[in-house]
Amino acid sequence: MRLFIAEKKGLGEVIALALGNGVNRGGYIECGTDVVTWGSGHLLELVKPESHNPAYEKWNEADLPLKLRPHRYQPIERTAGQFKTVAALIEKASEIVHAGDPDAEGQLLIDEILTYTGTKKPVKRVLINDLNTEKARQALTQLRDNSEFYGLSQSALARSVGDQLFGFNMTRGYTLAARKKGGKDVLSVGRVQTPILGLIVHRYEAFKNHAAAFYYAVSAGFMINGFDLTRCDGGEIPARFSVPDDAPTDDKKRIIDKHYADNIASTTQHQPATVTQAQTEPKTSPAPLPFSLLDLQVHMSREHGLPAEKTLAVTQSLRDNFKAITYNRSDCRYLNNEQFNDAPQTIAAVSAALSGTFPPQVLADLDSNRKNRAFNEGKVGAHTAIIPTGTAPDTAKMSQDERAVYTAIATQYLAQFLPEKTYLAASVSFCAAGNTFTASARKTTGMGWTALLQESDSDAESGDGESEPGKDNGDGLFSVLTALSVNDAGTCKTVTVKAEKTKPLPLYTEATLLRDLQRVAKYVKDPRIKALLVSRDKDTEGENGGIGTPATRAEMLKTLLNRNFYTVEKKKLIPTELGISFIHALPSIATEPDMTALWHEQQQQIEKGKMTCDAFLDELEIFIAEQLQHVDVSAVNVTASDKEKSEKSQFERLNAPCPSCGSSIIVTPKIFRCTQCDFKIWPTIAGKNLTKNQVETIISKGKSAEIKGFTSKAGKPFSAFVVLKDKATGQTAFEFPPRK
């Protein structure tokens, strides 16, 4: 019997289809003399410290550094049944085909099962990049020996065991030191988790300590050819000064010398002006690509206030309970040809599931034969973008969050089958007294996909034929600019110098932090470390020197929040006293992304066979031992956590969670409000003070029982139901009982 072990069930089913004659047996599929089974991601996990040494169950400084080698695995409890199935099939097999995802983690995921079971059976490797039956059939003719991928597997193993060694030892080291000072909390340290906290702390401190400076924006108004320009602001063409390279500027090329700016104004105003460049170009803006998990998390956080972890949980429910979407942990934004061929069925399913959601004209403009840039098999990795399936789910059975996430995924998908937005971009340059000013305007000629999705700068992507940020400037300015030609003459009527204050980078929201975690290399000062981080992501779409993965980042944010290292205030991530002091107490190697970069360099050496996994871990253990010798928590405010928890707990909380984000709702004398988002309900409505139970009912059921004692503006008493009109803000409305 030849046994195929896929990373996940979806791939296993594709392999079975490619083999043919499949008979589903539950945890595996029989295909003649072949059998296909699968994992559920990892089926094994590294054992906890106390499994290495029972004494480690109790945290003692004398036990540090913990001895966790050789590493050992154990079956993950929630998937133990499937592991038993896989292990039993391995015992029966004569040959095994490793069908993990074609990356380092996918290689390790199956290899660790083979190692754990102790099998000596011959093992082949099949590389399948997408869930395409024909592609899988082709891949099955190109099996390779699994030993060719030993280095790749070992590089992933080094990272996995290294994270455990570093995290457990450093966390215990700092936590135990803090307990000597009276601290009670766990001070967790992780290779990725701690640099994330570092980003939050550094951004907060930069914002708080920002010293405002002035820069000067110079703009001018022109009258050309004596045209009546009353359709433009003030009857003049507004144009911005083109700052030359030798001007006194900051790193954003903004003028910082007021005298220089004033001199431009005084020497240019009322001087003759000439048009030196005038052009109008037709341009197009493609629809934003379908969602990856991170892009979906950013969108749901920004538009609906949904935490990243909640979005991940909702997508899992949509996949498991409704079969409504494709693989939900994908880091890819592209689709394959098979999904293009399935488009008519998928569009029909979405239209049925969300009937009445989309404007009829938008649905009429959908063209399943339109193959846009999203369909690019060359950019599809182990998984494709998250899109709806061809099965129409019953959205009436979905929760509010499930429907919101499904609608967002479906809307982004449908946009791929609408025309590109088209517009004309006009640009004119004027020269007066040797100074150049430029004015621009744009005019939409075809709404295209923007009839369905709002165009935003965050979705704009640069490149030929791709969208550029900006909105229409109105017909007046556009008409004037397009009427001008090179050598047209006139006068510079006015020049304005406007002093602007520099602003710090804004405090992180969850959405902006998630986006920044894709490109933390931009904050690294060491050029070598920066290059290593960027090279690590060279084959990963959307990542450019990032840390963590789309699926783990949300989990780490939750851990940091639960550890009380930061709080959320009006969507802003604010580090606590504990979080700030802890980051300052840690060595920079723990708080910066440098360790991820340096590990990547060594993992490359392991993959190439120039370094062993054991050598890497030997060096790491020496490094950890040295770090534990220098643990210093003297500056850590270990009592800050208790104080902050006390402040948080001084208010009573409702049992009902926030209907917008799922967080707690606190009860104060003046307001019922969410601890994490903008949801709030005022307790006094139309002269009536609502009880806690009444508000609880409004939030949990969306409508109260009939309440008596309201007073109208005319001073008359009345009774009504209170209805939750907007779950995002807490806005309420009256619903009146039928007249008897």
XYZ file of N, CA and C in Angstrom, residues 220-385:
498
model
N 0.619 78.560 -5.402
C 0.392 79.781 -6.185
C -0.893 79.664 -6.985
N -1.451 80.830 -7.328
C -2.626 80.889 -8.190
C -2.276 81.616 -9.480
N -2.683 81.050 -10.620
C -2.309 81.615 -11.917
C -3.534 82.029 -12.714
N -3.339 83.076 -13.540
C -4.316 83.463 -14.562
C -3.614 83.307 -15.900
N -4.143 82.453 -16.754
C -3.489 82.138 -18.025
C -4.410 82.481 -19.185
N -3.866 83.188 -20.168
C -4.595 83.545 -21.392
C -5.851 84.365 -21.133
N -5.925 84.976 -19.957
C -7.077 85.812 -19.653
C -8.372 85.051 -19.525
N -8.283 83.714 -19.357
C -9.494 82.898 -19.222
C -10.285 83.324 -17.993
N -11.623 83.208 -18.113
C -12.485 83.402 -16.958
C -12.482 82.087 -16.177
N -11.787 82.087 -15.057
C -11.598 80.840 -14.312
C -12.468 80.801 -13.058
N -13.670 81.332 -13.152
C -14.525 81.418 -11.961
C -14.930 80.046 -11.432
N -14.794 79.031 -12.250
C -15.154 77.691 -11.767
C -14.080 77.113 -10.853
N -12.917 77.767 -10.802
C -11.850 77.317 -9.912
C -11.907 78.117 -8.616
N -11.279 77.609 -7.609
C -11.273 78.288 -6.320
C -10.715 79.694 -6.466
N -11.511 80.693 -6.110
C -11.058 82.075 -6.147
C -10.769 82.572 -7.547
N -11.213 81.858 -8.583
C -10.951 82.288 -9.949
C -9.525 82.072 -10.373
N -8.754 81.278 -9.634
C -7.357 81.055 -9.970
C -7.056 79.563 -10.003
N -5.989 79.210 -10.701
C -5.562 77.820 -10.743
C -4.620 77.567 -9.574
N -5.001 76.737 -8.606
C -4.095 76.461 -7.488
C -3.013 75.477 -7.918
N -1.766 75.821 -7.644
C -0.650 74.947 -8.026
C 0.372 74.911 -6.903
N 1.011 73.755 -6.730
C 1.999 73.586 -5.671
C 3.410 73.823 -6.195
N 4.232 74.410 -5.329
C 5.625 74.667 -5.669
C 6.378 73.347 -5.791
N 7.117 73.183 -6.883
C 7.957 72.002 -7.080
C 9.297 72.253 -6.403
N 9.531 71.618 -5.282
C 10.706 71.895 -4.454
C 11.968 71.351 -5.131
N 12.954 72.215 -5.419
C 14.197 71.744 -6.055
C 15.076 70.975 -5.074
N 16.019 70.236 -5.605
C 16.877 69.384 -4.772
C 17.744 70.179 -3.806
N 18.106 71.426 -4.182
C 19.011 72.194 -3.321
C 18.271 73.039 -2.284
N 16.965 72.870 -2.177
C 16.194 73.637 -1.196
C 16.432 73.089 0.210
N 16.305 73.945 1.235
C 16.446 73.470 2.622
C 15.197 72.679 3.035
N 15.319 71.369 3.072
C 14.154 70.518 3.332
C 14.455 69.473 4.408
N 13.381 68.851 4.893
C 13.544 67.714 5.801
C 13.582 66.434 4.971
N 13.529 65.282 5.655
C 13.654 64.015 4.934
C 12.437 63.696 4.080
N 11.363 64.472 4.237
C 10.176 64.286 3.400
C 10.080 65.356 2.314
N 11.180 66.036 2.088
C 11.299 67.086 1.075
C 10.292 68.218 1.303
N 10.148 68.606 2.574
C 9.316 69.745 2.933
C 10.225 70.898 3.332
N 9.912 72.088 2.872
C 10.743 73.266 3.148
C 10.706 73.585 4.641
N 11.886 73.747 5.240
C 11.956 74.013 6.682
C 12.510 75.404 6.995
N 12.834 76.171 5.960
C 13.389 77.518 6.141
C 12.334 78.538 5.717
N 11.755 79.273 6.682
C 10.693 80.229 6.372
C 11.195 81.336 5.452
N 12.416 81.791 5.675
C 12.966 82.851 4.827
C 13.023 82.388 3.373
N 13.429 81.147 3.161
C 13.498 80.601 1.795
C 12.104 80.594 1.170
N 11.092 80.136 1.933
C 9.731 80.071 1.408
C 9.192 81.465 1.105
N 9.433 82.419 2.025
C 8.960 83.792 1.804
C 9.629 84.415 0.587
N 10.888 84.086 0.365
C 11.612 84.626 -0.786
C 11.020 84.108 -2.098
N 10.630 82.828 -2.117
C 9.961 82.273 -3.302
C 8.689 83.064 -3.578
N 7.935 83.343 -2.524
C 6.672 84.057 -2.686
C 6.889 85.477 -3.198
N 7.816 86.203 -2.585
C 8.010 87.614 -2.949
C 8.586 87.782 -4.348
N 9.419 86.837 -4.777
C 10.040 86.972 -6.101
C 9.163 86.430 -7.220
N 8.104 85.694 -6.880
C 7.275 85.055 -7.908
C 5.938 85.760 -8.109
N 5.371 86.307 -7.048
C 4.045 86.910 -7.151
C 4.035 88.077 -8.134
N 2.990 88.132 -8.966
C 2.765 89.166 -9.988
C 3.734 89.066 -11.167
N 4.519 88.012 -11.219
C 5.463 87.848 -12.328
C 4.798 87.111 -13.493
N 5.318 87.340 -14.705
C 4.795 86.614 -15.873
C 4.956 85.105 -15.667
N 4.008 84.361 -16.189
C 4.033 82.901 -16.042
C 3.782 82.240 -17.386
N 4.404 81.080 -17.561
C 4.269 80.327 -18.809
C 3.977 78.859 -18.491
N 3.139 78.244 -19.303
C 2.885 76.806 -19.174
C 4.051 76.062 -19.810
N 4.750 75.264 -19.019
C 5.917 74.531 -19.538
C 5.617 73.056 -19.811
N 4.546 72.580 -19.256
C 4.168 71.182 -19.488
C 2.668 71.058 -19.282
N 1.995 70.347 -20.180
C 0.555 70.124 -20.057
C 0.211 68.778 -20.687
N -0.362 67.906 -19.906
C -0.735 66.606 -20.467
C -1.963 66.043 -19.764
N -2.714 65.301 -20.521
C -3.876 64.597 -19.991
C -3.774 63.147 -20.433
N -3.774 62.251 -19.455
C -3.582 60.835 -19.761
C -4.775 60.012 -19.299
N -5.214 59.060 -20.119
C -6.221 58.105 -19.639
C -5.548 57.079 -18.731
N -6.149 56.800 -17.612
C -5.578 55.834 -16.678
C -6.661 54.878 -16.181
N -6.195 53.784 -15.639
C -7.112 52.792 -15.086
C -6.702 52.440 -13.666
N -7.669 51.988 -12.918
C -7.430 51.558 -11.537
C -8.077 50.189 -11.360
N -7.270 49.141 -11.124
C -7.851 47.804 -10.975
C -8.491 47.616 -9.609
N -9.378 46.679 -9.524
C -9.993 46.350 -8.234
C -8.931 45.859 -7.260
N -9.087 46.169 -5.978
C -8.155 45.603 -4.993
C -8.245 44.085 -5.034
N -7.126 43.433 -4.791
C -7.073 41.977 -4.866
C -7.967 41.336 -3.802
N -8.354 40.086 -4.012
C -9.082 39.371 -2.955
C -8.254 39.335 -1.676
N -8.890 38.986 -0.583
C -8.238 39.067 0.721
C -7.286 37.904 1.003
N -6.153 38.224 1.625
C -5.402 37.252 2.419
C -5.960 37.371 3.831
N -5.530 36.511 4.738
C -6.028 36.619 6.110
C -5.671 37.965 6.715
N -4.415 38.401 6.548
C -4.013 39.666 7.162
C -4.813 40.832 6.596
N -4.996 40.857 5.282
C -5.742 41.967 4.687
C -7.198 41.957 5.136
N -7.752 40.770 5.317
C -9.116 40.672 5.834
C -9.171 41.167 7.274
N -8.182 40.799 8.084
C -8.146 41.253 9.476
C -8.024 42.772 9.550
N -7.178 43.339 8.706
C -7.013 44.795 8.679
C -8.328 45.457 8.282
N -8.973 44.928 7.255
C -10.240 45.496 6.776
C -11.317 45.428 7.859
N -11.466 44.281 8.503
C -12.520 44.124 9.505
C -12.234 44.965 10.749
N -10.971 45.142 11.078
C -10.620 46.001 12.210
C -10.931 47.455 11.890
N -10.569 47.865 10.674
C -10.749 49.263 10.280
C -12.221 49.611 10.061
N -12.959 48.736 9.407
C -14.330 49.052 9.019
C -15.377 48.624 10.049
N -15.073 47.585 10.836
C -16.081 47.045 11.753
C -15.608 46.960 13.199
N -14.347 47.346 13.457
C -13.836 47.283 14.821
C -13.671 45.874 15.346
N -13.535 44.903 14.452
C -13.418 43.505 14.858
C -11.956 43.170 15.138
N -11.627 42.669 16.331
C -10.235 42.295 16.625
C -9.747 41.215 15.664
N -8.443 41.198 15.435
C -7.867 40.255 14.470
C -8.171 38.819 14.845
N -8.054 38.497 16.135
C -8.306 37.116 16.551
C -9.768 36.739 16.329
N -10.684 37.695 16.543
C -12.109 37.425 16.324
C -12.366 37.174 14.841
N -11.728 37.952 13.979
C -11.891 37.736 12.538
C -11.421 36.341 12.151
N -10.280 35.924 12.695
C -9.778 34.578 12.411
C -10.782 33.526 12.869
N -11.330 33.701 14.071
C -12.302 32.737 14.597
C -13.563 32.696 13.741
N -14.003 33.861 13.278
C -15.202 33.919 12.440
C -14.962 33.218 11.106
N -13.792 33.431 10.508
C -13.507 32.751 9.235
C -13.467 31.242 9.429
N -12.972 30.796 10.587
C -12.952 29.352 10.850
C -14.375 28.809 10.920
N -15.265 29.570 11.536
C -16.669 29.170 11.616
C -17.314 29.155 10.232
N -17.024 30.173 9.431
C -17.579 30.217 8.070
C -17.117 29.020 7.254
N -15.897 28.589 7.502
C -15.342 27.446 6.768
C -15.884 26.118 7.309
N -15.891 25.967 8.625
C -16.273 24.689 9.228
C -17.784 24.481 9.277
N -18.516 25.525 9.641
C -19.955 25.368 9.887
C -20.834 25.681 8.684
N -20.313 26.499 7.768
C -21.132 26.903 6.623
C -20.557 26.478 5.273
N -19.299 26.002 5.270
C -18.615 25.667 4.005
C -18.696 26.844 3.035
N -18.591 28.057 3.598
C -18.878 29.268 2.828
C -17.660 29.887 2.171
N -16.448 29.598 2.693
C -15.245 30.239 2.155
C -14.132 29.214 1.983
N -13.140 29.584 1.189
C -11.974 28.733 0.982
C -11.038 28.839 2.189
N -9.878 28.191 2.089
C -8.921 28.140 3.203
C -8.710 29.524 3.808
N -8.887 29.621 5.135
C -8.998 30.932 5.782
C -7.712 31.480 6.379
N -6.633 30.706 6.396
C -5.381 31.202 6.984
C -4.357 31.550 5.910
N -4.830 31.822 4.739
C -3.937 32.044 3.601
C -3.213 33.384 3.700
N -1.953 33.385 3.232
C -1.206 34.641 3.141
C -1.105 35.101 1.688
N -1.945 34.530 0.828
C -1.907 34.838 -0.612
C -3.123 35.668 -1.007
N -2.967 36.520 -2.024
C -4.074 37.345 -2.515
C -4.419 37.032 -3.973
N -3.930 35.913 -4.473
C -4.158 35.574 -5.880
C -4.952 34.277 -6.015
N -5.492 34.048 -7.214
C -6.354 32.905 -7.488
C -5.819 32.102 -8.663
N -6.256 30.842 -8.766
C -5.768 29.990 -9.853
C -6.798 29.855 -10.974
N -6.411 29.170 -12.020
C -7.273 29.030 -13.197
C -8.526 28.218 -12.897
N -8.397 27.232 -12.031
C -9.567 26.429 -11.679
C -10.630 27.300 -11.014
N -10.198 28.234 -10.186
C -11.152 29.135 -9.546
C -11.773 30.091 -10.558
N -11.024 30.431 -11.599
C -11.601 31.255 -12.667
C -12.698 30.475 -13.389
N -12.440 29.206 -13.651
C -13.443 28.378 -14.332
C -14.684 28.172 -13.467
N -14.496 28.222 -12.148
C -15.619 28.040 -11.222
C -16.387 29.335 -10.965
N -15.936 30.444 -11.551
C -16.510 31.757 -11.240
C -18.026 31.833 -11.441
N -18.599 31.315 -12.543
C -20.059 31.428 -12.701
C -20.825 30.822 -11.524
N -20.377 29.658 -11.061
C -21.040 28.996 -9.939
C -20.842 29.787 -8.649
N -19.634 30.311 -8.446
C -19.348 31.059 -7.216
C -20.133 32.362 -7.181
N -20.183 33.068 -8.308
C -20.946 34.323 -8.378
C -22.421 34.059 -8.095
N -22.941 32.976 -8.658
C -24.348 32.631 -8.435
C -24.612 32.323 -6.965
N -23.668 31.633 -6.328
C -23.829 31.294 -4.908
C -23.841 32.549 -4.045
N -22.932 33.475 -4.333
C -22.865 34.729 -3.573
C -24.137 35.545 -3.779
N -24.586 35.636 -5.027
C -25.790 36.413 -5.337
C -27.004 35.857 -4.605
N -27.069 34.525 -4.495
C -28.194 33.900 -3.796
C -28.086 34.101 -2.290
N -26.883 33.939 -1.761
C -26.689 34.049 -0.311
C -26.913 35.466 0.190
N -26.528 36.443 -0.620
C -26.622 37.850 -0.209
C -27.626 38.599 -1.073
N -28.719 37.947 -1.374
C -29.761 38.549 -2.209
C -30.223 39.876 -1.617
N -30.256 40.903 -2.467
C -30.684 42.224 -2.029
C -29.584 43.081 -1.450
N -28.372 42.515 -1.329
C -27.255 43.265 -0.740
C -26.608 44.201 -1.744
N -26.521 43.767 -3.004
C -25.782 44.521 -4.012
C -26.735 45.226 -4.981
N -26.363 46.429 -5.451
C -27.199 47.147 -6.412
C -27.427 46.308 -7.669
N -28.635 46.300 -8.215
C -28.933 45.499 -9.412
C -27.997 45.799 -10.578
N -27.617 47.079 -10.757
C -26.748 47.425 -11.881
C -25.365 46.811 -11.723
N -24.893 46.727 -10.481
C -23.595 46.092 -10.228
C -23.649 44.626 -10.616
N -24.704 43.937 -10.211
C -24.846 42.519 -10.557
C -24.944 42.341 -12.066
N -25.596 43.286 -12.724
C -25.729 43.198 -14.183
C -24.390 43.380 -14.880
N -23.491 44.139 -14.267
C -22.183 44.412 -14.878
C -21.154 43.311 -14.614
N -21.462 42.369 -13.734
C -20.523 41.280 -13.455
C -20.319 40.422 -14.695
N -19.074 40.126 -14.991
C -18.738 39.315 -16.166
C -17.770 38.219 -15.738
N -18.265 36.997 -15.650
C -17.425 35.887 -15.188
C -16.329 35.539 -16.180
N -16.383 36.093 -17.381
C -15.318 35.867 -18.371
C -14.194 36.892 -18.250
N -14.372 37.875 -17.361
C -13.346 38.904 -17.192
C -12.236 38.341 -16.294
N -11.066 38.169 -16.854
C -9.946 37.581 -16.110
C -8.960 38.690 -15.767
N -9.025 39.182 -14.545
C -8.163 40.302 -14.167
C -6.881 39.807 -13.505
N -6.116 40.725 -12.932
C -4.787 40.416 -12.396
C -4.819 39.454 -11.211
N -5.983 39.277 -10.569
C -6.068 38.379 -9.416
C -5.831 36.927 -9.814
N -6.137 36.595 -11.073
C -5.975 35.216 -11.535
C -4.577 35.055 -12.117
N -3.666 34.668 -11.250
C -2.250 34.583 -11.622
C -1.633 33.388 -10.900
N -1.576 32.265 -11.582
C -1.078 31.042 -10.945
C 0.387 31.161 -10.541
N 1.112 32.049 -11.207
C 2.518 32.227 -10.867
C 2.717 32.828 -9.489
N 1.679 33.469 -8.947
C 1.779 34.092 -7.628
C 1.000 33.332 -6.557
N 0.475 32.176 -6.925
C -0.238 31.343 -5.963
C 0.742 30.378 -5.320
N 0.776 30.366 -4.001
C 1.663 29.448 -3.289
C 0.913 28.212 -2.854
N 1.070 27.858 -1.578
C 0.394 26.671 -1.061
C -1.114 26.876 -0.997
N -1.543 28.130 -0.887
C -2.969 28.426 -0.794
C -3.288 29.640 -1.656
N -4.556 29.759 -2.016
C -5.001 30.916 -2.788
C -5.625 31.937 -1.840
N -6.070 33.058 -2.420
C -6.758 34.077 -1.624
C -8.034 33.499 -1.012
